[in-house]
Amino acid sequence: PPAPSDPTKIRLVCISDTHTRILPSSDIPAGDILVHAGDLTNSGSVEELRKTLDWLRSLPHPHKLFIGGNHDVGLANDDVRASLDVSGGGLTYLNNEAIDVSVRGRRMRIHGSAWTPRHGNFAFQYPRAGPVAQEIWAGLEEGLDVLVTHGPPRAHVDGPTRYGCDALLDAVWRVKPRIMVCGHVHAGRGMEWLKWDGAQQTWEGVVRRGNTVGWGGMLVGVWQLLCAWLGGGTEDASLILNCAIVGGARDQLVRNAVVLDI
């Protein structure tokens, strides 16, 4: 895409779930900050990680931020991580932590975390329900410009099976980041506005209960949706983006990076 018409805007280029794919540099739009939301690899071996990190390092973006994913088991091992150059060439590895990134005099607060609910025997995982899940996200700070997580919150860009995390959704409601970038659920690729209103809470409640709700709840939900529609606008909302690159039944599709001008 062309450069932003407003030079004060920051261009964020978002990818996730490349799973060892080395995309041509011509397929990655130029921008100020490149974000990779995890699953750089398939097996998380040193060889796969080094190959992908070398590719990211070669890209021209001044700031290149990345997190691990459940497949990136090597990043969860201190010795393996120490053997890799995870900070050279403009790379910044975010391991459940936040940093400030400055672009043309503007500061952006960005937090990155690889953690996802348990699914199989992979890395960076926690029980899907219970206090551990809540504790994982308890440290998220308010006022974040961008929250980068490997997995999505429940009921948002988490695919037809709604495989997102309830504890993460609770945390997102608490901290209200301006933008959330994720992946992990390949079938959930897309964008959604999470509006901080009653209609949104009603919808999420339906999803959490397994799409079962009484007539009273339906009437309340319809009324809240109508009020939200009449109110319009997205000023009091967060943009949630699932930017998984691979897709399809066998991950045979390779999709484009997503560009956000902020």
PDB file of C-alpha atoms in Angstrom:
ATOM      1  CA  PRO A   1       0.000   0.000   0.000  1.00  0.00           C
ATOM      2  CA  PRO A   2       1.081   3.618  -0.464  1.00  0.00           C
ATOM      3  CA  ALA A   3       2.663   5.496   2.402  1.00  0.00           C
ATOM      4  CA  PRO A   4       0.256   7.121   4.864  1.00  0.00           C
ATOM      5  CA  SER A   5      -1.031  10.474   3.644  1.00  0.00           C
ATOM      6  CA  ASP A   6      -0.547  11.774   7.186  1.00  0.00           C
ATOM      7  CA  PRO A   7       3.202  11.673   7.990  1.00  0.00           C
ATOM      8  CA  THR A   8       2.458  11.736  11.721  1.00  0.00           C
ATOM      9  CA  LYS A   9       0.941   8.251  11.519  1.00  0.00           C
ATOM     10  CA  ILE A  10       2.934   5.153  12.403  1.00  0.00           C
ATOM     11  CA  ARG A  11       2.725   2.203  10.022  1.00  0.00           C
ATOM     12  CA  LEU A  12       2.409  -1.176  11.764  1.00  0.00           C
ATOM     13  CA  VAL A  13       2.992  -4.270   9.579  1.00  0.00           C
ATOM     14  CA  CYS A  14       1.542  -7.391  11.201  1.00  0.00           C
ATOM     15  CA  ILE A  15       2.187 -11.086  10.538  1.00  0.00           C
ATOM     16  CA  SER A  16       1.811 -14.287  12.531  1.00  0.00           C
ATOM     17  CA  ASP A  17       1.982 -18.049  12.102  1.00  0.00           C
ATOM     18  CA  THR A  18       4.478 -18.157   9.272  1.00  0.00           C
ATOM     19  CA  HIS A  19       5.518 -21.679  10.380  1.00  0.00           C
ATOM     20  CA  THR A  20       8.968 -21.619   8.695  1.00  0.00           C
ATOM     21  CA  ARG A  21       7.669 -19.897   5.543  1.00  0.00           C
ATOM     22  CA  ILE A  22      10.213 -17.378   4.336  1.00  0.00           C
ATOM     23  CA  LEU A  23       8.150 -14.788   2.500  1.00  0.00           C
ATOM     24  CA  PRO A  24       9.794 -12.689  -0.232  1.00  0.00           C
ATOM     25  CA  SER A  25      10.667  -9.236   1.053  1.00  0.00           C
ATOM     26  CA  SER A  26       8.532  -7.829  -1.749  1.00  0.00           C
ATOM     27  CA  ASP A  27       5.492  -9.460  -0.103  1.00  0.00           C
ATOM     28  CA  ILE A  28       6.107  -7.669   3.216  1.00  0.00           C
ATOM     29  CA  PRO A  29       5.005  -4.015   2.984  1.00  0.00           C
ATOM     30  CA  ALA A  30       7.407  -1.390   4.229  1.00  0.00           C
ATOM     31  CA  GLY A  31       6.600   0.261   7.526  1.00  0.00           C
ATOM     32  CA  ASP A  32       7.877   1.615  10.809  1.00  0.00           C
ATOM     33  CA  ILE A  33       7.210  -1.410  13.028  1.00  0.00           C
ATOM     34  CA  LEU A  34       7.004  -5.060  11.998  1.00  0.00           C
ATOM     35  CA  VAL A  35       5.161  -7.310  14.450  1.00  0.00           C
ATOM     36  CA  HIS A  36       5.312 -11.110  14.335  1.00  0.00           C
ATOM     37  CA  ALA A  37       2.743 -12.615  16.725  1.00  0.00           C
ATOM     38  CA  GLY A  38       4.329 -16.047  17.130  1.00  0.00           C
ATOM     39  CA  ASP A  39       4.646 -19.504  15.588  1.00  0.00           C
ATOM     40  CA  LEU A  40       7.708 -18.610  13.593  1.00  0.00           C
ATOM     41  CA  THR A  41       8.387 -22.343  13.202  1.00  0.00           C
ATOM     42  CA  ASN A  42       6.817 -25.796  13.115  1.00  0.00           C
ATOM     43  CA  SER A  43       9.014 -27.694  15.568  1.00  0.00           C
ATOM     44  CA  GLY A  44      10.815 -24.850  17.336  1.00  0.00           C
ATOM     45  CA  SER A  45      14.250 -26.297  16.588  1.00  0.00           C
ATOM     46  CA  VAL A  46      17.371 -24.146  16.633  1.00  0.00           C
ATOM     47  CA  GLU A  47      17.694 -24.541  12.866  1.00  0.00           C
ATOM     48  CA  GLU A  48      14.121 -23.421  12.176  1.00  0.00           C
ATOM     49  CA  LEU A  49      14.347 -20.527  14.604  1.00  0.00           C
ATOM     50  CA  ARG A  50      17.676 -19.312  13.269  1.00  0.00           C
ATOM     51  CA  LYS A  51      16.416 -19.432   9.681  1.00  0.00           C
ATOM     52  CA  THR A  52      13.310 -17.414  10.494  1.00  0.00           C
ATOM     53  CA  LEU A  53      15.150 -14.906  12.688  1.00  0.00           C
ATOM     54  CA  ASP A  54      17.700 -14.344   9.911  1.00  0.00           C
ATOM     55  CA  TRP A  55      14.799 -13.637   7.549  1.00  0.00           C
ATOM     56  CA  LEU A  56      13.179 -11.171   9.958  1.00  0.00           C
ATOM     57  CA  ARG A  57      16.525  -9.502  10.551  1.00  0.00           C
ATOM     58  CA  SER A  58      16.952  -8.988   6.795  1.00  0.00           C
ATOM     59  CA  LEU A  59      13.712  -7.004   6.481  1.00  0.00           C
ATOM     60  CA  PRO A  60      14.124  -3.194   6.309  1.00  0.00           C
ATOM     61  CA  HIS A  61      11.694  -2.171   9.072  1.00  0.00           C
ATOM     62  CA  PRO A  62      13.466  -0.051  11.733  1.00  0.00           C
ATOM     63  CA  HIS A  63      11.682  -1.888  14.549  1.00  0.00           C
ATOM     64  CA  LYS A  64      10.978  -5.632  14.339  1.00  0.00           C
ATOM     65  CA  LEU A  65       9.132  -7.035  17.360  1.00  0.00           C
ATOM     66  CA  PHE A  66       8.291 -10.702  17.795  1.00  0.00           C
ATOM     67  CA  ILE A  67       6.918 -13.122  20.356  1.00  0.00           C
ATOM     68  CA  GLY A  68       6.985 -16.892  20.539  1.00  0.00           C
ATOM     69  CA  GLY A  69       4.103 -19.211  19.827  1.00  0.00           C
ATOM     70  CA  ASN A  70       3.181 -22.675  21.035  1.00  0.00           C
ATOM     71  CA  HIS A  71       5.238 -24.236  18.208  1.00  0.00           C
ATOM     72  CA  ASP A  72       8.357 -22.207  19.059  1.00  0.00           C
ATOM     73  CA  VAL A  73       9.514 -24.537  21.824  1.00  0.00           C
ATOM     74  CA  GLY A  74      13.147 -23.474  21.492  1.00  0.00           C
ATOM     75  CA  LEU A  75      12.296 -19.953  22.646  1.00  0.00           C
ATOM     76  CA  ALA A  76      11.009 -21.396  25.929  1.00  0.00           C
ATOM     77  CA  ASN A  77      14.445 -22.909  26.639  1.00  0.00           C
ATOM     78  CA  ASP A  78      16.957 -20.491  28.167  1.00  0.00           C
ATOM     79  CA  ASP A  79      19.983 -22.260  26.674  1.00  0.00           C
ATOM     80  CA  VAL A  80      18.510 -22.388  23.183  1.00  0.00           C
ATOM     81  CA  ARG A  81      17.405 -18.774  23.360  1.00  0.00           C
ATOM     82  CA  ALA A  82      20.854 -17.712  24.514  1.00  0.00           C
ATOM     83  CA  SER A  83      22.396 -19.416  21.476  1.00  0.00           C
ATOM     84  CA  LEU A  84      20.224 -17.348  19.146  1.00  0.00           C
ATOM     85  CA  ASP A  85      20.581 -13.669  18.326  1.00  0.00           C
ATOM     86  CA  VAL A  86      17.101 -12.501  19.345  1.00  0.00           C
ATOM     87  CA  SER A  87      17.983  -8.823  19.591  1.00  0.00           C
ATOM     88  CA  GLY A  88      20.395  -7.979  16.774  1.00  0.00           C
ATOM     89  CA  GLY A  89      19.538  -6.332  13.478  1.00  0.00           C
ATOM     90  CA  GLY A  90      16.613  -4.365  14.862  1.00  0.00           C
ATOM     91  CA  LEU A  91      14.949  -7.424  16.421  1.00  0.00           C
ATOM     92  CA  THR A  92      13.248  -7.215  19.806  1.00  0.00           C
ATOM     93  CA  TYR A  93      11.949 -10.379  21.479  1.00  0.00           C
ATOM     94  CA  LEU A  94       9.063  -9.717  23.859  1.00  0.00           C
ATOM     95  CA  ASN A  95       8.725 -12.386  26.526  1.00  0.00           C
ATOM     96  CA  ASN A  96       5.574 -11.386  28.440  1.00  0.00           C
ATOM     97  CA  GLU A  97       6.832  -7.824  28.775  1.00  0.00           C
ATOM     98  CA  ALA A  98       6.216  -4.295  27.505  1.00  0.00           C
ATOM     99  CA  ILE A  99       8.521  -1.782  25.832  1.00  0.00           C
ATOM    100  CA  ASP A 100       8.284   1.771  24.510  1.00  0.00           C
ATOM    101  CA  VAL A 101       8.955   2.260  20.805  1.00  0.00           C
ATOM    102  CA  SER A 102       9.605   5.775  19.504  1.00  0.00           C
ATOM    103  CA  VAL A 103       8.833   6.684  15.892  1.00  0.00           C
ATOM    104  CA  ARG A 104       9.211  10.281  14.653  1.00  0.00           C
ATOM    105  CA  GLY A 105       8.692  11.698  18.111  1.00  0.00           C
ATOM    106  CA  ARG A 106       5.706   9.496  18.953  1.00  0.00           C
ATOM    107  CA  ARG A 107       5.900   6.868  21.675  1.00  0.00           C
ATOM    108  CA  MET A 108       4.022   3.580  21.516  1.00  0.00           C
ATOM    109  CA  ARG A 109       3.697   1.235  24.481  1.00  0.00           C
ATOM    110  CA  ILE A 110       3.689  -2.374  23.215  1.00  0.00           C
ATOM    111  CA  HIS A 111       3.295  -5.548  25.269  1.00  0.00           C
ATOM    112  CA  GLY A 112       4.023  -9.004  23.867  1.00  0.00           C
ATOM    113  CA  SER A 113       3.272 -12.488  25.233  1.00  0.00           C
ATOM    114  CA  ALA A 114       3.423 -15.997  23.768  1.00  0.00           C
ATOM    115  CA  TRP A 115       1.083 -17.656  26.309  1.00  0.00           C
ATOM    116  CA  THR A 116      -1.979 -19.604  25.116  1.00  0.00           C
ATOM    117  CA  PRO A 117      -4.386 -22.112  26.716  1.00  0.00           C
ATOM    118  CA  ARG A 118      -3.157 -25.695  26.676  1.00  0.00           C
ATOM    119  CA  HIS A 119      -3.686 -27.665  23.468  1.00  0.00           C
ATOM    120  CA  GLY A 120      -1.415 -30.661  23.038  1.00  0.00           C
ATOM    121  CA  ASN A 121       2.168 -30.807  24.290  1.00  0.00           C
ATOM    122  CA  PHE A 122       3.634 -27.494  23.201  1.00  0.00           C
ATOM    123  CA  ALA A 123       5.354 -24.440  24.690  1.00  0.00           C
ATOM    124  CA  PHE A 124       4.056 -21.344  26.500  1.00  0.00           C
ATOM    125  CA  GLN A 125       0.789 -22.970  27.631  1.00  0.00           C
ATOM    126  CA  TYR A 126      -1.433 -22.802  30.699  1.00  0.00           C
ATOM    127  CA  PRO A 127      -4.635 -24.581  31.822  1.00  0.00           C
ATOM    128  CA  ARG A 128      -7.642 -23.273  29.905  1.00  0.00           C
ATOM    129  CA  ALA A 129      -9.568 -22.451  33.084  1.00  0.00           C
ATOM    130  CA  GLY A 130      -8.701 -21.679  36.683  1.00  0.00           C
ATOM    131  CA  PRO A 131      -6.482 -19.283  38.641  1.00  0.00           C
ATOM    132  CA  VAL A 132      -3.314 -19.914  36.606  1.00  0.00           C
ATOM    133  CA  ALA A 133      -4.995 -18.576  33.475  1.00  0.00           C
ATOM    134  CA  GLN A 134      -6.026 -15.421  35.316  1.00  0.00           C
ATOM    135  CA  GLU A 135      -2.552 -14.995  36.836  1.00  0.00           C
ATOM    136  CA  ILE A 136      -0.881 -15.164  33.420  1.00  0.00           C
ATOM    137  CA  TRP A 137      -2.646 -11.949  32.356  1.00  0.00           C
ATOM    138  CA  ALA A 138      -2.783 -10.202  35.733  1.00  0.00           C
ATOM    139  CA  GLY A 139       0.348  -8.184  34.960  1.00  0.00           C
ATOM    140  CA  LEU A 140      -1.011  -6.468  31.859  1.00  0.00           C
ATOM    141  CA  GLU A 141      -0.844  -2.725  32.372  1.00  0.00           C
ATOM    142  CA  GLU A 142      -3.452  -0.172  31.387  1.00  0.00           C
ATOM    143  CA  GLY A 143      -2.690   2.379  28.698  1.00  0.00           C
ATOM    144  CA  LEU A 144      -1.194  -0.028  26.160  1.00  0.00           C
ATOM    145  CA  ASP A 145      -1.175   1.149  22.573  1.00  0.00           C
ATOM    146  CA  VAL A 146      -0.611  -2.350  21.182  1.00  0.00           C
ATOM    147  CA  LEU A 147      -1.084  -5.732  22.856  1.00  0.00           C
ATOM    148  CA  VAL A 148       0.572  -8.601  20.962  1.00  0.00           C
ATOM    149  CA  THR A 149      -0.475 -12.105  22.020  1.00  0.00           C
ATOM    150  CA  HIS A 150      -0.101 -15.373  20.201  1.00  0.00           C
ATOM    151  CA  GLY A 151      -3.694 -16.453  20.781  1.00  0.00           C
ATOM    152  CA  PRO A 152      -6.936 -14.461  20.514  1.00  0.00           C
ATOM    153  CA  PRO A 153      -9.392 -13.663  23.285  1.00  0.00           C
ATOM    154  CA  ARG A 154     -12.593 -15.677  23.466  1.00  0.00           C
ATOM    155  CA  ALA A 155     -15.371 -14.650  21.043  1.00  0.00           C
ATOM    156  CA  HIS A 156     -13.089 -12.542  18.820  1.00  0.00           C
ATOM    157  CA  VAL A 157     -11.160 -13.668  15.718  1.00  0.00           C
ATOM    158  CA  ASP A 158     -10.967 -17.150  17.249  1.00  0.00           C
ATOM    159  CA  GLY A 159     -12.564 -19.183  14.463  1.00  0.00           C
ATOM    160  CA  PRO A 160     -15.844 -21.093  14.230  1.00  0.00           C
ATOM    161  CA  THR A 161     -14.926 -23.246  17.233  1.00  0.00           C
ATOM    162  CA  ARG A 162     -14.440 -20.145  19.421  1.00  0.00           C
ATOM    163  CA  TYR A 163     -11.086 -21.381  20.688  1.00  0.00           C
ATOM    164  CA  GLY A 164      -9.971 -18.078  22.225  1.00  0.00           C
ATOM    165  CA  CYS A 165      -9.112 -17.557  25.879  1.00  0.00           C
ATOM    166  CA  ASP A 166     -11.665 -16.385  28.460  1.00  0.00           C
ATOM    167  CA  ALA A 167      -8.986 -15.136  30.867  1.00  0.00           C
ATOM    168  CA  LEU A 168      -7.381 -13.081  28.103  1.00  0.00           C
ATOM    169  CA  LEU A 169     -10.765 -11.581  27.211  1.00  0.00           C
ATOM    170  CA  ASP A 170     -11.228 -10.544  30.857  1.00  0.00           C
ATOM    171  CA  ALA A 171      -7.791  -8.925  30.813  1.00  0.00           C
ATOM    172  CA  VAL A 172      -8.498  -7.083  27.556  1.00  0.00           C
ATOM    173  CA  TRP A 173     -11.652  -5.625  29.088  1.00  0.00           C
ATOM    174  CA  ARG A 174      -9.566  -4.447  32.033  1.00  0.00           C
ATOM    175  CA  VAL A 175      -6.682  -2.789  30.161  1.00  0.00           C
ATOM    176  CA  LYS A 176      -8.496  -1.768  26.929  1.00  0.00           C
ATOM    177  CA  PRO A 177      -5.528  -1.613  24.524  1.00  0.00           C
ATOM    178  CA  ARG A 178      -6.005   0.498  21.410  1.00  0.00           C
ATOM    179  CA  ILE A 179      -4.932  -2.376  19.151  1.00  0.00           C
ATOM    180  CA  MET A 180      -4.532  -6.100  19.744  1.00  0.00           C
ATOM    181  CA  VAL A 181      -2.508  -8.271  17.331  1.00  0.00           C
ATOM    182  CA  CYS A 182      -2.680 -12.072  17.498  1.00  0.00           C
ATOM    183  CA  GLY A 183      -2.802 -15.283  15.446  1.00  0.00           C
ATOM    184  CA  HIS A 184      -2.675 -18.955  16.525  1.00  0.00           C
ATOM    185  CA  VAL A 185      -6.209 -19.835  15.339  1.00  0.00           C
ATOM    186  CA  HIS A 186      -5.579 -19.843  11.608  1.00  0.00           C
ATOM    187  CA  ALA A 187      -9.285 -20.005  10.730  1.00  0.00           C
ATOM    188  CA  GLY A 188      -9.927 -16.877  12.788  1.00  0.00           C
ATOM    189  CA  ARG A 189      -7.927 -14.545  10.556  1.00  0.00           C
ATOM    190  CA  GLY A 190      -9.602 -11.157  10.273  1.00  0.00           C
ATOM    191  CA  MET A 191     -10.368  -7.914  12.119  1.00  0.00           C
ATOM    192  CA  GLU A 192     -13.017  -6.982  14.668  1.00  0.00           C
ATOM    193  CA  TRP A 193     -13.836  -3.917  16.712  1.00  0.00           C
ATOM    194  CA  LEU A 194     -14.356  -4.709  20.384  1.00  0.00           C
ATOM    195  CA  LYS A 195     -16.673  -1.946  21.610  1.00  0.00           C
ATOM    196  CA  TRP A 196     -16.778  -1.318  25.324  1.00  0.00           C
ATOM    197  CA  ASP A 197     -20.551  -1.445  25.755  1.00  0.00           C
ATOM    198  CA  GLY A 198     -23.376  -3.653  27.002  1.00  0.00           C
ATOM    199  CA  ALA A 199     -24.145  -5.089  23.588  1.00  0.00           C
ATOM    200  CA  GLN A 200     -20.606  -6.402  23.345  1.00  0.00           C
ATOM    201  CA  GLN A 201     -20.841  -7.960  26.795  1.00  0.00           C
ATOM    202  CA  THR A 202     -24.135  -9.620  25.876  1.00  0.00           C
ATOM    203  CA  TRP A 203     -22.615 -11.171  22.747  1.00  0.00           C
ATOM    204  CA  GLU A 204     -19.583 -12.417  24.633  1.00  0.00           C
ATOM    205  CA  GLY A 205     -21.821 -13.859  27.335  1.00  0.00           C
ATOM    206  CA  VAL A 206     -23.718 -15.869  24.719  1.00  0.00           C
ATOM    207  CA  VAL A 207     -20.451 -17.262  23.367  1.00  0.00           C
ATOM    208  CA  ARG A 208     -19.166 -18.118  26.839  1.00  0.00           C
ATOM    209  CA  ARG A 209     -22.383 -19.978  27.669  1.00  0.00           C
ATOM    210  CA  GLY A 210     -22.221 -21.989  24.464  1.00  0.00           C
ATOM    211  CA  ASN A 211     -24.781 -19.977  22.496  1.00  0.00           C
ATOM    212  CA  THR A 212     -27.580 -20.675  24.974  1.00  0.00           C
ATOM    213  CA  VAL A 213     -29.578 -17.754  26.315  1.00  0.00           C
ATOM    214  CA  GLY A 214     -33.157 -17.283  27.484  1.00  0.00           C
ATOM    215  CA  TRP A 215     -35.829 -15.075  25.916  1.00  0.00           C
ATOM    216  CA  GLY A 216     -35.139 -12.350  28.453  1.00  0.00           C
ATOM    217  CA  GLY A 217     -31.480 -12.333  27.580  1.00  0.00           C
ATOM    218  CA  MET A 218     -32.303 -12.222  23.876  1.00  0.00           C
ATOM    219  CA  LEU A 219     -34.544  -9.176  24.324  1.00  0.00           C
ATOM    220  CA  VAL A 220     -31.900  -7.377  26.368  1.00  0.00           C
ATOM    221  CA  GLY A 221     -29.291  -8.256  23.768  1.00  0.00           C
ATOM    222  CA  VAL A 222     -31.400  -6.968  20.872  1.00  0.00           C
ATOM    223  CA  TRP A 223     -32.056  -3.706  22.726  1.00  0.00           C
ATOM    224  CA  GLN A 224     -28.359  -3.227  23.504  1.00  0.00           C
ATOM    225  CA  LEU A 225     -27.360  -3.991  19.930  1.00  0.00           C
ATOM    226  CA  LEU A 226     -29.879  -1.442  18.673  1.00  0.00           C
ATOM    227  CA  CYS A 227     -28.515   1.189  21.047  1.00  0.00           C
ATOM    228  CA  ALA A 228     -24.967   0.407  19.958  1.00  0.00           C
ATOM    229  CA  TRP A 229     -25.948   0.673  16.281  1.00  0.00           C
ATOM    230  CA  LEU A 230     -27.660   4.027  16.838  1.00  0.00           C
ATOM    231  CA  GLY A 231     -24.651   5.272  18.772  1.00  0.00           C
ATOM    232  CA  GLY A 232     -22.260   4.312  15.963  1.00  0.00           C
ATOM    233  CA  GLY A 233     -18.544   5.096  15.905  1.00  0.00           C
ATOM    234  CA  THR A 234     -15.530   3.195  17.176  1.00  0.00           C
ATOM    235  CA  GLU A 235     -13.974   5.858  19.402  1.00  0.00           C
ATOM    236  CA  ASP A 236     -14.534   3.759  22.522  1.00  0.00           C
ATOM    237  CA  ALA A 237     -13.307   0.456  21.118  1.00  0.00           C
ATOM    238  CA  SER A 238     -10.241  -1.661  20.459  1.00  0.00           C
ATOM    239  CA  LEU A 239      -9.263  -3.099  17.088  1.00  0.00           C
ATOM    240  CA  ILE A 240      -8.465  -6.822  17.318  1.00  0.00           C
ATOM    241  CA  LEU A 241      -6.469  -8.341  14.449  1.00  0.00           C
ATOM    242  CA  ASN A 242      -5.736 -12.002  13.749  1.00  0.00           C
ATOM    243  CA  CYS A 243      -2.990 -11.875  11.109  1.00  0.00           C
ATOM    244  CA  ALA A 244      -2.197 -15.592  10.684  1.00  0.00           C
ATOM    245  CA  ILE A 245      -0.295 -15.996   7.427  1.00  0.00           C
ATOM    246  CA  VAL A 246      -0.962 -19.693   6.792  1.00  0.00           C
ATOM    247  CA  GLY A 247      -4.484 -21.029   6.399  1.00  0.00           C
ATOM    248  CA  GLY A 248      -6.599 -23.745   4.847  1.00  0.00           C
ATOM    249  CA  ALA A 249      -7.260 -27.314   5.932  1.00  0.00           C
ATOM    250  CA  ARG A 250      -3.574 -28.227   5.596  1.00  0.00           C
ATOM    251  CA  ASP A 251      -2.091 -24.748   5.999  1.00  0.00           C
ATOM    252  CA  GLN A 252      -1.573 -24.718   2.252  1.00  0.00           C
ATOM    253  CA  LEU A 253      -2.642 -21.072   1.879  1.00  0.00           C
ATOM    254  CA  VAL A 254      -0.150 -18.267   2.354  1.00  0.00           C
ATOM    255  CA  ARG A 255      -1.897 -14.966   3.015  1.00  0.00           C
ATOM    256  CA  ASN A 256      -0.765 -11.359   3.072  1.00  0.00           C
ATOM    257  CA  ALA A 257       0.640  -9.259   5.860  1.00  0.00           C
ATOM    258  CA  VAL A 258      -1.775  -6.729   7.368  1.00  0.00           C
ATOM    259  CA  VAL A 259      -0.963  -3.020   7.480  1.00  0.00           C
ATOM    260  CA  LEU A 260      -2.321  -0.603  10.098  1.00  0.00           C
ATOM    261  CA  ASP A 261      -1.677   3.150   9.984  1.00  0.00           C
ATOM    262  CA  ILE A 262      -2.016   4.527  13.498  1.00  0.00           C
TER     263      ILE A 262
END
